[in-house]
Amino acid sequence: MQSELGVEKTAGLGTKPMAEVVPLSRGDLRLTYRIPSALQPLLPGTLVIVPLQRRREKAVVVKLTDVCDFPQNKLLNISGLLSEGSVLPPDLLKLATWMAGYYMAPFRTVVEAMVPAPVREGKGQMRETMIEAIRPVEKETLEALNKAARRQGELLQFLLQQTKAQPRSLVLKRMNMSASVAEGLVEKGLAKCHSESRVRESYQDGLDAEAVTASGPPALTEEQEAAFTRLEEVRKEGGFACWLLHGVTGSGKTEVYLRLMEKTLEEGGQVLFLVPEIALAPQTVARVRSRLVSTGANVVVWHSNLSAGQRADAFREVAEGRANVVVGARSAVFAPFPDLRLVLVDEEHEPAYKQEETPRYHGRDVAIMRAFDRKVMCLLGSATPALETLYNVRAEKFGVVKLTKRVDDRQMPLLHVVDLRRARAAGKGGGLFSPLLRDKMIDRLEKGEQTILFLNRRGYSTTALCPSCGHVVECPHCSVGLTLHRTDNRMRCHLCGYEKEAPTYCPSCRSPDFKWKGSGTQKVEAAVQALLPKARVVRLDADSARKRNHFRSVLQNFRKGKIDVLVGTQMIAKGLDFPNVTLVGLIDADLSLHQEDFRAAERTFQLIVQVSGRSGRGDRAGEVVVQTLTPHAPPIQFARRQDFDGFLDEELSLREEFRYPPYRHLIRQVLQGRNEEKIWFVAEKWAEEAEKTLGADVEIRGPAPTPIEKVADEYRVQLWYFTSAVSSTGQRLARMAQKFELPDGVKMMFDVDAVGLR
């Protein structure tokens, strides 16, 4: 019997004479090689070295076989091994094959996403030299050593007090000794050294100590108890099931996750816990570790911002069964679990789960596929689920349990919508803050309570405009304006990284009357300091969080009450739990509403609800001030009333009218290059061919310019394909791409189930 990958499920699995491999530098090229006897048994998923066109190439074994159209005696041998055994177990190999087909991605890029670079390169674990005393040591020997070599005597006395071997480098550093002291002890036969593998653990530096939960589980509310009981029944039944935990902010979804994790660990299974942003990982890891430490669980952190060594160690810990729980961002979905039994996806609606580089996979959807393949439960959680998820609930493809109340009967925050047009017309809203928001910020500072201000735009000012001639300072490489950063008085492009000194006069007409328009988080920070000079204000965005652990240290200080006002972008918009925050202000709620994206209303609704959820999570009631120029916009009004069903009904009816996702799948194609005329010529030629190939079953829109037409000196043109049969449409487009001759200087990419449309 053969699996979908063609791997025989028999005792002789590793003894086939030939192997199909995919070179990691050659896309989807599949080649067959003989397996020399010295390398048998060989398993699918093993990394190997193969000869290819007079070079030695890295490759992954995808299939073992004893059948080949080419004469076996003319096949080349696999040269050697890069990995000891398989780095891609059968389920991940199967997943990689599905992803390459569904997301129209080269197989090698999927493997690179799944396997950390050090593992792909065949590097072993980090090793550390350990030192220990050789017992027993006679008193006379120790006295003689102290007289002849005092430092060696001190080191030996320390080692004799230890119950096990200690890291040599750490001991020498703390005792301020050179390596020669340890070497002398070893030469005298009084100590010995050996090498041990070392795991580089993440988030063990105490920065998140304040975020831990109590060692014992809190009492569940009635809603939590009902939700947990139902979900545990589903989990115990076994088999694949996908459920949604739809709970308002502060309703205790994490406690339900933890209870399910505990039950899974009691049975000896492993758990995958996905969070959308790296920013949420520290707090989540701290809570999970503090809760599960008594069970002996080993919790591993996994995301792209870890060092290469940390990711490789996490990979091995999971693969070898030493890690019970993996907490991480979207790339953690590829952890090589031997015994995965529960998949959790928190904040499942977040766009951050979508990878914007090849392979352009969606972490939530891949997590569901992993659960399906392993026949286990996948639980999606959110206060504002994605419309695709709610659509599947209504279609009864997914189950659902709801938490409609906050824990301890805490009230939902009171939400005020401020019409900035009226405030400005009355002469009271000229600055960044409306009178209502100003008064409430002052009130919170006087009461010793904390405030969060949200604006999803970094920098100081977003537009440099000359009122005399109308000149706008734009990036010379992208079709966007430059953003002023007041910290170093430079203007930067947030797309390509171009920067220049901020001008003091118009570059076009030399007028000194130069105006800065628009606001970013730096301007908000400065405005808060001017309004509240005694307040401790900290800004948290991509600019300020570049230093290692800066984000975590800021959150620790905010949790301890060392910060009064936290100003930030989307990284502070969700998932964070600070009991003393009683005021949240959205400086400009219209930013996400007026984007060229059919998901703009959904994103705005989700953002307001999620940001509002940071307020009033402790004993004191919370308030939210939403500043907007369009107060009557449906997503703002639905969010104000916390009317999920009303928003869902209206938005789904609009999507159905235009046949947008979730009613059909969207495949987005982008052609780009430096020659604008050539790009348009190729796009129109491709569109003609696509209409002939795909027929009436697929609706094609475009070619049309992307919302941002030029990025890093490359012009961009897009086509959209709406289809109900996404896999077959993708396969036909992939075959077209293989035959279509792209001229030099033109690149093409496909994004299946596209989320980012800029």
Coordinates of C-alpha atoms in Angstrom, one line a residue, residues 93-466:
L93 CA 6.4 15.8 3.4
K94 CA 2.7 15.3 2.5
L95 CA 2.0 18.8 3.7
A96 CA 4.9 20.2 1.6
T97 CA 3.5 18.5 -1.5
W98 CA 0.0 20.0 -0.9
M99 CA 1.4 23.5 -0.2
A100 CA 3.6 23.5 -3.3
G101 CA 0.5 22.7 -5.4
Y102 CA -2.1 24.8 -3.6
Y103 CA 0.0 27.9 -3.2
M104 CA 1.7 27.6 -6.5
A105 CA 5.1 27.6 -4.9
P106 CA 8.4 25.8 -5.8
F107 CA 8.8 22.7 -3.6
R108 CA 12.2 23.8 -2.4
T109 CA 10.8 27.1 -1.0
V110 CA 8.3 25.1 1.1
V111 CA 11.1 22.9 2.4
E112 CA 13.2 26.0 3.3
A113 CA 10.2 27.4 5.2
M114 CA 9.8 24.1 7.1
V115 CA 13.4 23.3 8.0
P116 CA 15.7 25.9 9.7
A117 CA 18.8 26.8 7.7
P118 CA 21.3 25.2 10.2
V119 CA 19.4 21.9 10.0
R120 CA 19.3 22.1 6.2
E121 CA 23.0 22.7 6.2
G122 CA 23.7 19.6 8.3
K123 CA 25.0 21.5 11.3
G124 CA 24.8 19.7 14.6
Q125 CA 23.6 21.0 17.9
M126 CA 25.7 23.6 19.8
R127 CA 28.0 21.8 22.2
E128 CA 29.4 23.1 25.5
T129 CA 32.4 21.9 27.5
M130 CA 31.5 20.8 31.0
I131 CA 33.9 20.4 33.9
E132 CA 33.7 18.4 37.1
A133 CA 36.0 17.3 39.9
I134 CA 37.3 13.7 40.0
R135 CA 36.4 12.4 43.5
P136 CA 37.6 11.5 46.0
V137 CA 40.2 14.2 46.8
E138 CA 42.4 13.7 49.9
K139 CA 42.7 16.6 52.3
E140 CA 46.5 16.6 51.9
T141 CA 46.2 16.8 48.1
L142 CA 43.9 19.8 48.4
E143 CA 46.2 21.6 50.9
A144 CA 49.2 21.0 48.6
L145 CA 47.3 22.4 45.6
N146 CA 46.3 25.5 47.5
K147 CA 50.0 26.2 48.3
A148 CA 51.4 25.5 44.9
A149 CA 48.5 26.8 42.7
R150 CA 46.0 28.8 44.7
R151 CA 43.6 29.5 41.8
Q152 CA 43.5 25.9 40.9
G153 CA 42.7 25.1 44.5
E154 CA 39.8 27.6 44.6
L155 CA 38.4 26.0 41.4
L156 CA 38.7 22.5 42.7
Q157 CA 37.0 23.4 46.0
F158 CA 34.1 25.0 44.0
L159 CA 33.7 21.9 41.8
L160 CA 33.7 19.6 44.8
Q161 CA 30.7 21.5 46.2
Q162 CA 28.7 20.8 43.0
T163 CA 26.5 17.7 42.5
K164 CA 27.0 17.6 38.7
A165 CA 29.2 18.9 35.9
Q166 CA 29.1 22.6 35.3
P167 CA 29.6 24.7 32.1
R168 CA 33.4 25.4 32.1
S169 CA 33.1 28.9 30.4
L170 CA 30.4 30.0 32.9
V171 CA 32.4 28.8 35.9
L172 CA 35.6 30.5 34.7
K173 CA 33.7 33.7 34.0
R174 CA 32.1 33.9 37.4
M175 CA 35.3 33.1 39.2
N176 CA 37.3 35.5 37.0
M177 CA 39.8 32.7 36.0
S178 CA 41.6 32.0 32.7
A179 CA 41.2 28.7 30.8
S180 CA 44.7 27.7 31.9
V181 CA 43.5 27.2 35.5
A182 CA 41.0 24.6 34.4
E183 CA 43.6 23.0 32.1
G184 CA 46.0 22.7 35.0
L185 CA 43.5 20.8 37.1
V186 CA 42.8 18.4 34.2
E187 CA 46.5 17.8 33.7
K188 CA 46.9 16.9 37.4
G189 CA 44.1 14.4 37.1
L190 CA 41.9 16.3 39.6
A191 CA 39.2 17.3 37.1
K192 CA 37.8 16.1 33.9
C193 CA 36.0 17.7 31.0
H194 CA 33.5 16.4 28.5
S195 CA 31.2 17.9 25.8
E196 CA 27.4 18.1 26.0
S197 CA 24.9 19.4 23.5
R198 CA 23.3 22.6 24.6
V199 CA 19.8 23.9 23.9
R200 CA 19.5 27.6 23.4
E201 CA 16.2 28.4 25.1
S202 CA 14.2 31.6 24.4
Y203 CA 12.5 33.9 26.9
Q204 CA 14.2 32.5 29.9
D205 CA 15.7 35.9 31.0
G206 CA 13.0 36.9 33.5
L207 CA 11.6 39.7 31.4
D208 CA 8.2 38.2 31.4
A209 CA 8.1 37.1 35.1
E210 CA 5.2 39.6 35.8
A211 CA 3.1 38.1 33.1
V212 CA 2.7 34.7 34.6
T213 CA -0.6 33.2 35.8
A214 CA -1.2 31.7 39.2
S215 CA 0.1 28.2 39.6
G216 CA -3.4 26.9 40.1
P217 CA -6.2 27.3 37.6
P218 CA -8.8 29.9 38.3
A219 CA -12.5 28.9 38.7
L220 CA -14.3 28.9 35.4
T221 CA -17.3 31.0 34.6
E222 CA -20.5 29.2 33.5
E223 CA -19.8 30.1 29.9
Q224 CA -16.1 29.0 30.1
E225 CA -17.2 25.7 31.8
A226 CA -19.7 25.0 29.1
A227 CA -17.3 25.8 26.3
F228 CA -14.5 23.7 27.8
T229 CA -16.8 20.8 28.4
R230 CA -18.0 20.8 24.8
L231 CA -14.6 21.2 23.3
E232 CA -13.1 18.5 25.5
E233 CA -15.9 16.1 24.4
V234 CA -14.9 16.8 20.8
R235 CA -11.2 16.4 21.5
K236 CA -11.8 13.1 23.3
E237 CA -13.9 11.7 20.5
G238 CA -10.8 11.8 18.3
G239 CA -10.7 12.4 14.6
F240 CA -10.4 15.7 12.8
A241 CA -12.7 18.6 13.9
C242 CA -12.4 22.3 13.5
W243 CA -14.1 24.5 16.0
L244 CA -14.3 28.3 16.6
L245 CA -14.1 29.7 20.2
H246 CA -15.8 33.1 19.6
G247 CA -15.3 35.0 22.8
V248 CA -15.4 38.8 23.5
T249 CA -12.2 40.5 24.6
G250 CA -11.4 39.6 28.2
S251 CA -13.8 36.6 28.3
G252 CA -11.1 34.1 29.2
K253 CA -10.3 32.3 26.0
T254 CA -6.8 31.6 27.1
E255 CA -8.0 29.7 30.2
V256 CA -10.0 27.4 27.9
Y257 CA -6.9 26.8 25.8
L258 CA -4.9 26.0 28.9
R259 CA -7.4 23.5 30.2
L260 CA -7.4 21.7 26.8
M261 CA -3.6 21.7 26.7
E262 CA -3.5 20.2 30.2
K263 CA -5.8 17.3 29.2
T264 CA -3.8 16.7 26.0
L265 CA -0.5 16.6 27.9
E266 CA -1.9 14.2 30.5
E267 CA -2.4 11.8 27.7
G268 CA 1.1 12.2 26.5
G269 CA 0.3 14.2 23.4
Q270 CA 2.0 17.3 21.9
V271 CA 0.3 20.7 21.4
L272 CA 0.8 23.4 18.8
F273 CA -0.3 26.9 19.9
L274 CA -0.1 29.6 17.2
V275 CA -0.2 33.4 17.9
P276 CA -0.3 35.9 15.0
E277 CA 2.5 38.2 16.1
I278 CA 5.9 37.8 17.6
A279 CA 4.9 40.5 19.9
L280 CA 2.3 38.2 21.6
A281 CA 4.7 35.3 22.0
P282 CA 6.5 36.5 25.2
Q283 CA 3.3 37.0 27.2
T284 CA 1.8 33.8 25.9
V285 CA 4.9 31.7 26.6
A286 CA 5.1 33.1 30.2
R287 CA 1.5 32.2 30.9
V288 CA 1.8 28.7 29.4
R289 CA 5.1 27.9 31.1
S290 CA 4.0 29.1 34.5
R291 CA 0.8 27.1 34.2
L292 CA 2.3 23.8 32.8
V293 CA 5.6 23.7 34.7
S294 CA 4.1 21.5 37.4
T295 CA 3.2 18.9 34.8
G296 CA 6.8 18.7 33.6
A297 CA 5.9 20.1 30.2
N298 CA 8.8 21.5 28.0
V299 CA 7.5 24.6 26.2
V300 CA 9.4 25.6 23.1
V301 CA 9.2 29.0 21.4
W302 CA 9.3 29.2 17.6
H303 CA 9.2 32.2 15.3
S304 CA 11.3 33.9 12.7
N305 CA 13.0 36.5 14.9
L306 CA 14.8 33.8 16.9
S307 CA 18.5 33.2 16.1
A308 CA 19.2 30.5 13.6
G309 CA 20.6 28.4 16.4
Q310 CA 17.6 28.8 18.6
R311 CA 15.3 27.8 15.8
A312 CA 17.4 24.7 15.0
D313 CA 17.4 23.7 18.7
A314 CA 13.6 24.1 18.9
F315 CA 13.3 22.0 15.7
R316 CA 15.3 19.1 17.3
E317 CA 13.6 19.4 20.6
V318 CA 10.2 18.9 19.0
A319 CA 11.4 16.3 16.5
E320 CA 12.9 14.1 19.2
G321 CA 9.8 14.3 21.4
R322 CA 11.5 16.3 24.2
A323 CA 9.1 19.3 23.7
N324 CA 5.5 18.9 24.6
V325 CA 4.2 22.4 23.6
V326 CA 5.3 24.7 20.8
V327 CA 4.2 28.4 21.1
G328 CA 5.0 30.5 18.1
A329 CA 4.0 32.6 15.1
R330 CA 3.0 31.2 11.7
S331 CA 6.2 29.4 10.9
A332 CA 5.6 27.2 14.1
V333 CA 3.0 25.4 12.1
F334 CA 5.8 23.4 10.6
A335 CA 7.2 22.0 13.9
P336 CA 8.0 18.3 13.3
F337 CA 5.7 16.8 15.9
P338 CA 5.9 13.0 16.4
D339 CA 2.7 13.0 18.3
L340 CA 0.6 16.1 17.6
R341 CA -2.8 15.9 19.2
L342 CA -4.1 19.4 19.6
V343 CA -3.8 22.5 17.4
L344 CA -4.7 26.0 18.7
V345 CA -4.8 29.2 16.6
D346 CA -5.3 32.3 18.7
E347 CA -6.6 35.6 17.1
E348 CA -7.2 33.5 13.9
H349 CA -8.5 36.5 12.0
E350 CA -5.2 38.3 12.0
P351 CA -3.6 39.1 8.5
A352 CA -0.2 38.4 10.1
Y353 CA -0.9 34.7 9.6
K354 CA -0.5 35.2 5.8
Q355 CA 3.1 34.9 4.6
E356 CA 3.8 37.7 2.1
E357 CA 6.8 36.0 0.5
T358 CA 7.1 32.7 -1.3
P359 CA 5.6 30.3 -0.3
R360 CA 2.6 32.6 0.3
Y361 CA 0.8 30.3 2.8
H362 CA -1.8 31.2 5.4
G363 CA -0.8 29.9 8.8
R364 CA -4.3 29.3 10.0
D365 CA -5.3 27.3 6.9
V366 CA -2.1 25.2 7.0
A367 CA -2.8 24.6 10.7
I368 CA -6.2 23.3 9.8
M369 CA -4.7 21.1 7.2
R370 CA -2.2 19.7 9.7
A371 CA -5.0 18.8 12.1
F372 CA -6.9 17.2 9.3
D373 CA -4.0 15.1 8.3
R374 CA -3.2 14.1 11.9
K375 CA -6.9 13.5 12.6
V376 CA -7.0 15.8 15.6
M377 CA -8.9 18.9 16.8
C378 CA -8.1 22.4 15.6
L379 CA -9.5 25.2 17.7
L380 CA -9.6 28.7 16.3
G381 CA -10.1 31.6 18.7
S382 CA -11.0 35.2 18.3
A383 CA -13.2 38.0 19.5
T384 CA -13.6 39.1 15.9
P385 CA -13.3 36.0 13.7
A386 CA -12.5 36.3 10.0
L387 CA -15.5 36.3 7.7
E388 CA -14.2 33.1 6.0
T389 CA -14.3 31.4 9.4
L390 CA -17.8 32.7 10.2
Y391 CA -18.9 31.6 6.8
N392 CA -17.7 28.1 7.5
V393 CA -19.5 28.1 10.8
R394 CA -22.8 29.1 9.2
A395 CA -22.2 26.4 6.5
E396 CA -21.7 23.9 9.5
K397 CA -18.2 23.0 8.3
F398 CA -16.9 24.3 11.6
G399 CA -18.4 24.0 15.1
V400 CA -18.7 27.0 17.4
V401 CA -18.8 27.8 21.1
K402 CA -19.3 31.4 22.4
L403 CA -18.1 33.4 25.4
T404 CA -20.3 36.5 25.5
K405 CA -19.3 37.9 28.9
R406 CA -16.0 39.0 30.4
V407 CA -14.6 37.1 33.4
D408 CA -15.7 38.2 36.9
D409 CA -18.7 40.0 35.3
R410 CA -16.5 42.9 34.2
Q411 CA -18.2 45.3 32.0
M412 CA -17.3 45.8 28.4
P413 CA -15.6 49.2 27.9
L414 CA -17.8 52.3 27.2
L415 CA -17.1 53.4 23.6
H416 CA -17.3 57.0 22.6
V417 CA -17.3 57.9 18.9
V418 CA -15.9 61.4 18.3
D419 CA -16.8 63.2 15.0
L420 CA -13.6 65.1 14.2
R421 CA -15.4 67.2 11.6
R422 CA -17.8 68.7 14.2
A423 CA -14.9 69.1 16.7
R424 CA -12.9 71.0 14.2
A425 CA -15.8 73.1 13.0
A426 CA -16.4 74.2 16.6
G427 CA -12.7 75.1 16.8
K428 CA -12.0 72.5 19.5
G429 CA -10.3 69.8 17.5
G430 CA -7.3 71.4 15.8
G431 CA -4.8 69.1 17.4
L432 CA -4.3 65.3 17.5
F433 CA -6.6 64.9 20.5
S434 CA -10.3 65.8 20.7
P435 CA -11.4 67.7 23.8
L436 CA -13.0 64.4 25.1
L437 CA -9.9 62.4 24.7
R438 CA -7.7 65.2 26.2
D439 CA -9.9 65.4 29.3
K440 CA -10.0 61.7 29.8
M441 CA -6.2 61.4 29.5
I442 CA -5.7 64.0 32.1
D443 CA -8.2 62.4 34.4
R444 CA -6.5 58.9 34.1
L445 CA -3.1 60.4 34.9
E446 CA -4.5 62.1 38.0
K447 CA -6.0 58.8 39.1
G448 CA -2.8 56.8 38.6
E449 CA -4.5 54.7 35.8
Q450 CA -2.9 53.9 32.4
T451 CA -3.7 54.9 28.9
I452 CA -3.0 53.3 25.5
L453 CA -3.1 55.4 22.3
F454 CA -3.2 53.7 19.0
L455 CA -2.3 55.0 15.6
N456 CA -1.3 52.5 12.9
R457 CA 1.3 54.8 11.2
R458 CA 4.8 55.3 12.4
G459 CA 7.0 58.3 12.0
Y460 CA 6.3 61.9 12.7
S461 CA 4.6 63.4 9.6
T462 CA 3.6 61.5 6.5
T463 CA 3.6 64.2 3.9
A464 CA 5.9 67.1 3.0
L465 CA 3.9 69.7 1.0
C466 CA 4.8 73.0 -0.4

